[in-house]
Amino acid sequence: MTQHLTILTGASRGMGLEMARQLLQPGHTLITLSRQPSGQLHAPEGAQLEQWAQDLADGAGAARRLRDWLAGQQAGRFASATLINNAGVIPRIAPLSDSDAADLANALRVGLEAPMQLTAAFLGATEGWAVPRKVLNISSGLGRKAMASQAAYCAAKAGMDHFTRCLALDEAAKPHGARVCSLAPGVIDTDMQVQLRGADASDFPDVQNFANLKAGGMLASPAGAAARVLAWLQRADFGANPVADVREA
């Protein structure tokens, strides 16, 4: 059976885990990259799953591993190839002046550097594949709106948006370039939201706003958000706007 290939980062929890579950359908091969494999993921008959234990703080190592794996695949094995850069971290919530240098570096490595390195490896290794290719970067509204005590996360997502714009120009100039999009998935009820709601108000002026989102039932479930993101990936006009938001649909 010809398989559709998807590579997904940050698949061990939250929306990433739900995307992985929904992608594991007959006719699909899923490669996940997370610090720890998930015991909740199982491939049904007709699907294939590989879980790579990979710390994306070492983006260069992850990119080498991905490039080598892709280079070893037989021509014609896959009917399509997609990379979803989903992983991200929020460092300790605090003003930049009170932030730890190593913590900031880790957030930028995982949230921006690794996606760029993985995207370069994916597109370079598959450039000769005569199949549709896509790159979906999971961004955030905070990449487009400044927020106090969130400098590293906002910067990583803003950088993701802008490198996707540049990438879209690169790929549009090629005869069979990939389609790319940096997509904000909306506000989701994940561990990241718990972290934001639990921050000290003296460090995080917006803490009450996040508490109100939870109290008002305004957070999407991880499964619902995953379904909307994957539906966007299948749109006929995917990539027409390289920076988008699911709430624009």
Coordinates of C-alpha atoms in Angstrom, one line a residue, residues 37-222:
P37 CA 7.5 8.3 23.2
S38 CA 3.8 8.0 24.1
G39 CA 2.3 4.8 25.3
Q40 CA -1.1 6.1 24.1
L41 CA -0.2 5.8 20.5
H42 CA -0.8 2.6 18.5
A43 CA -1.0 2.1 14.8
P44 CA -4.1 0.3 13.5
E45 CA -3.8 -2.2 10.6
G46 CA -2.7 -0.5 7.5
A47 CA -0.9 2.3 9.3
Q48 CA 2.7 2.6 10.4
L49 CA 4.1 4.4 13.5
E50 CA 7.7 5.3 14.5
Q51 CA 8.3 7.2 17.7
W52 CA 11.7 8.8 18.0
A53 CA 12.9 9.9 21.4
Q54 CA 14.4 13.2 20.4
D55 CA 15.1 16.3 22.5
L56 CA 14.5 19.2 20.1
A57 CA 16.9 21.4 22.1
D58 CA 19.3 19.5 19.8
G59 CA 17.7 20.6 16.6
A60 CA 20.8 20.0 14.5
G61 CA 20.9 16.4 15.7
A62 CA 17.1 16.0 15.0
A63 CA 17.6 17.4 11.6
R64 CA 20.5 15.1 10.7
R65 CA 18.4 12.1 11.9
L66 CA 15.4 13.1 9.8
R67 CA 17.5 13.9 6.7
D68 CA 19.3 10.5 6.9
W69 CA 16.0 8.6 7.4
L70 CA 14.3 10.4 4.4
A71 CA 17.4 9.7 2.3
G72 CA 17.0 6.0 3.0
Q73 CA 13.4 5.7 1.8
Q74 CA 12.7 4.0 -1.5
A75 CA 11.5 6.1 -4.4
G76 CA 7.7 6.0 -4.7
R77 CA 7.1 4.6 -1.3
F78 CA 5.0 7.7 -0.2
A79 CA 2.2 9.4 -2.0
S80 CA 2.7 12.6 -0.1
A81 CA 5.0 14.0 2.6
T82 CA 4.1 16.5 5.3
L83 CA 6.1 18.0 8.2
I84 CA 4.2 19.4 11.2
N85 CA 6.4 21.5 13.6
N86 CA 4.2 21.5 16.7
A87 CA 6.6 21.4 19.6
G88 CA 7.2 24.4 21.8
V89 CA 7.9 25.4 25.4
I90 CA 7.2 28.4 27.6
P91 CA 10.2 29.3 29.8
R92 CA 9.6 30.5 33.4
I93 CA 7.0 33.2 33.2
A94 CA 8.7 36.4 34.2
P95 CA 9.9 39.7 32.8
L96 CA 12.9 39.4 30.5
S97 CA 15.1 41.1 33.1
D98 CA 14.4 38.3 35.5
S99 CA 14.8 35.4 33.1
D100 CA 17.5 32.8 33.0
A101 CA 19.8 32.8 30.0
A102 CA 19.7 29.0 29.6
D103 CA 16.0 28.9 29.9
L104 CA 15.6 31.5 27.2
A105 CA 18.0 29.6 24.9
N106 CA 16.1 26.4 25.4
A107 CA 12.8 28.0 24.5
L108 CA 14.2 29.5 21.3
R109 CA 16.0 26.3 20.3
V110 CA 12.9 24.2 20.6
G111 CA 10.4 26.8 19.4
L112 CA 12.3 28.4 16.5
E113 CA 15.7 26.9 15.8
A114 CA 14.6 23.3 15.6
P115 CA 11.6 24.0 13.3
M116 CA 13.9 25.8 10.9
Q117 CA 16.5 23.0 11.0
L118 CA 13.9 20.3 10.6
T119 CA 12.2 22.1 7.7
A120 CA 15.5 22.6 5.9
A121 CA 16.3 18.9 6.3
F122 CA 12.8 17.8 5.2
L123 CA 12.6 20.0 2.2
G124 CA 16.2 19.2 1.1
A125 CA 15.8 15.5 1.4
T126 CA 12.4 15.4 -0.4
E127 CA 13.1 18.0 -3.1
G128 CA 13.4 15.2 -5.7
W129 CA 10.2 13.5 -4.7
A130 CA 7.5 13.8 -7.3
V131 CA 4.7 14.0 -4.7
P132 CA 2.8 16.8 -2.9
R133 CA 4.8 18.1 0.0
K134 CA 3.6 20.4 2.8
V135 CA 5.1 22.1 5.9
L136 CA 2.7 23.1 8.7
N137 CA 4.1 25.2 11.5
I138 CA 2.0 25.5 14.6
S139 CA 2.2 29.1 15.6
S140 CA 0.2 31.2 18.1
G141 CA -1.7 34.4 18.5
L142 CA 1.2 35.5 20.7
G143 CA 3.4 35.5 17.7
R144 CA 1.3 38.4 16.5
K145 CA 0.4 40.1 19.7
A146 CA 2.9 41.2 22.4
M147 CA 2.4 40.1 26.0
A148 CA 4.4 41.0 29.1
S149 CA 6.6 38.3 30.6
Q150 CA 6.3 36.2 27.4
A151 CA 9.2 37.6 25.4
A152 CA 10.8 34.3 24.5
Y153 CA 7.6 32.5 23.5
C154 CA 6.3 35.5 21.6
A155 CA 9.7 35.9 19.8
A156 CA 9.8 32.2 18.9
K157 CA 6.3 32.3 17.4
A158 CA 6.9 35.6 15.6
G159 CA 10.1 34.2 14.2
M160 CA 8.2 31.1 13.0
D161 CA 5.6 33.2 11.2
H162 CA 8.3 35.2 9.4
F163 CA 10.5 32.4 8.4
T164 CA 7.4 30.7 7.0
R165 CA 6.8 33.8 4.9
C166 CA 10.4 33.6 3.6
L167 CA 10.1 29.9 3.0
A168 CA 6.9 30.4 1.0
L169 CA 8.8 32.7 -1.4
D170 CA 11.6 30.2 -1.7
E171 CA 9.2 27.3 -2.6
A172 CA 7.1 29.4 -4.9
A173 CA 10.1 29.9 -7.1
K174 CA 10.6 26.2 -7.6
P175 CA 8.8 24.1 -10.2
H176 CA 7.5 21.6 -7.6
G177 CA 7.9 23.6 -4.4
A178 CA 6.2 22.7 -1.1
R179 CA 3.2 24.4 0.2
V180 CA 3.8 26.0 3.6
C181 CA 1.7 27.7 6.4
S182 CA 2.3 29.0 9.9
L183 CA -1.1 28.4 11.6
A184 CA -2.4 29.7 14.9
P185 CA -4.6 27.0 16.3
G186 CA -6.7 29.1 18.7
V187 CA -6.7 28.9 22.5
I188 CA -6.6 25.3 23.7
D189 CA -7.0 23.7 27.1
T190 CA -3.5 22.2 27.5
D191 CA -0.7 22.0 30.1
M192 CA 0.6 25.3 28.7
Q193 CA -2.7 27.0 29.7
V194 CA -2.3 25.5 33.2
Q195 CA 1.2 27.0 33.4
L196 CA -0.1 30.4 32.4
R197 CA -3.0 30.4 34.8
G198 CA -0.7 29.3 37.6
A199 CA 1.7 32.2 37.2
D200 CA 2.2 34.8 39.9
A201 CA 0.2 37.9 39.1
S202 CA 3.2 40.1 40.1
D203 CA 5.2 38.4 37.3
F204 CA 2.4 38.0 34.7
P205 CA -0.1 40.9 34.4
D206 CA -2.4 38.8 32.1
V207 CA -2.8 35.9 34.4
Q208 CA -6.5 36.8 35.2
N209 CA -7.3 36.9 31.5
F210 CA -6.2 33.3 31.1
A211 CA -8.1 32.3 34.2
N212 CA -11.2 33.9 32.7
L213 CA -10.8 31.9 29.5
K214 CA -10.9 28.7 31.5
A215 CA -13.8 29.8 33.7
G216 CA -15.8 31.0 30.7
G217 CA -15.5 27.7 28.8
M218 CA -13.6 29.5 26.0
L219 CA -10.8 27.0 25.6
A220 CA -11.0 24.4 22.8
S221 CA -10.3 20.8 23.6
P222 CA -7.1 19.3 22.3

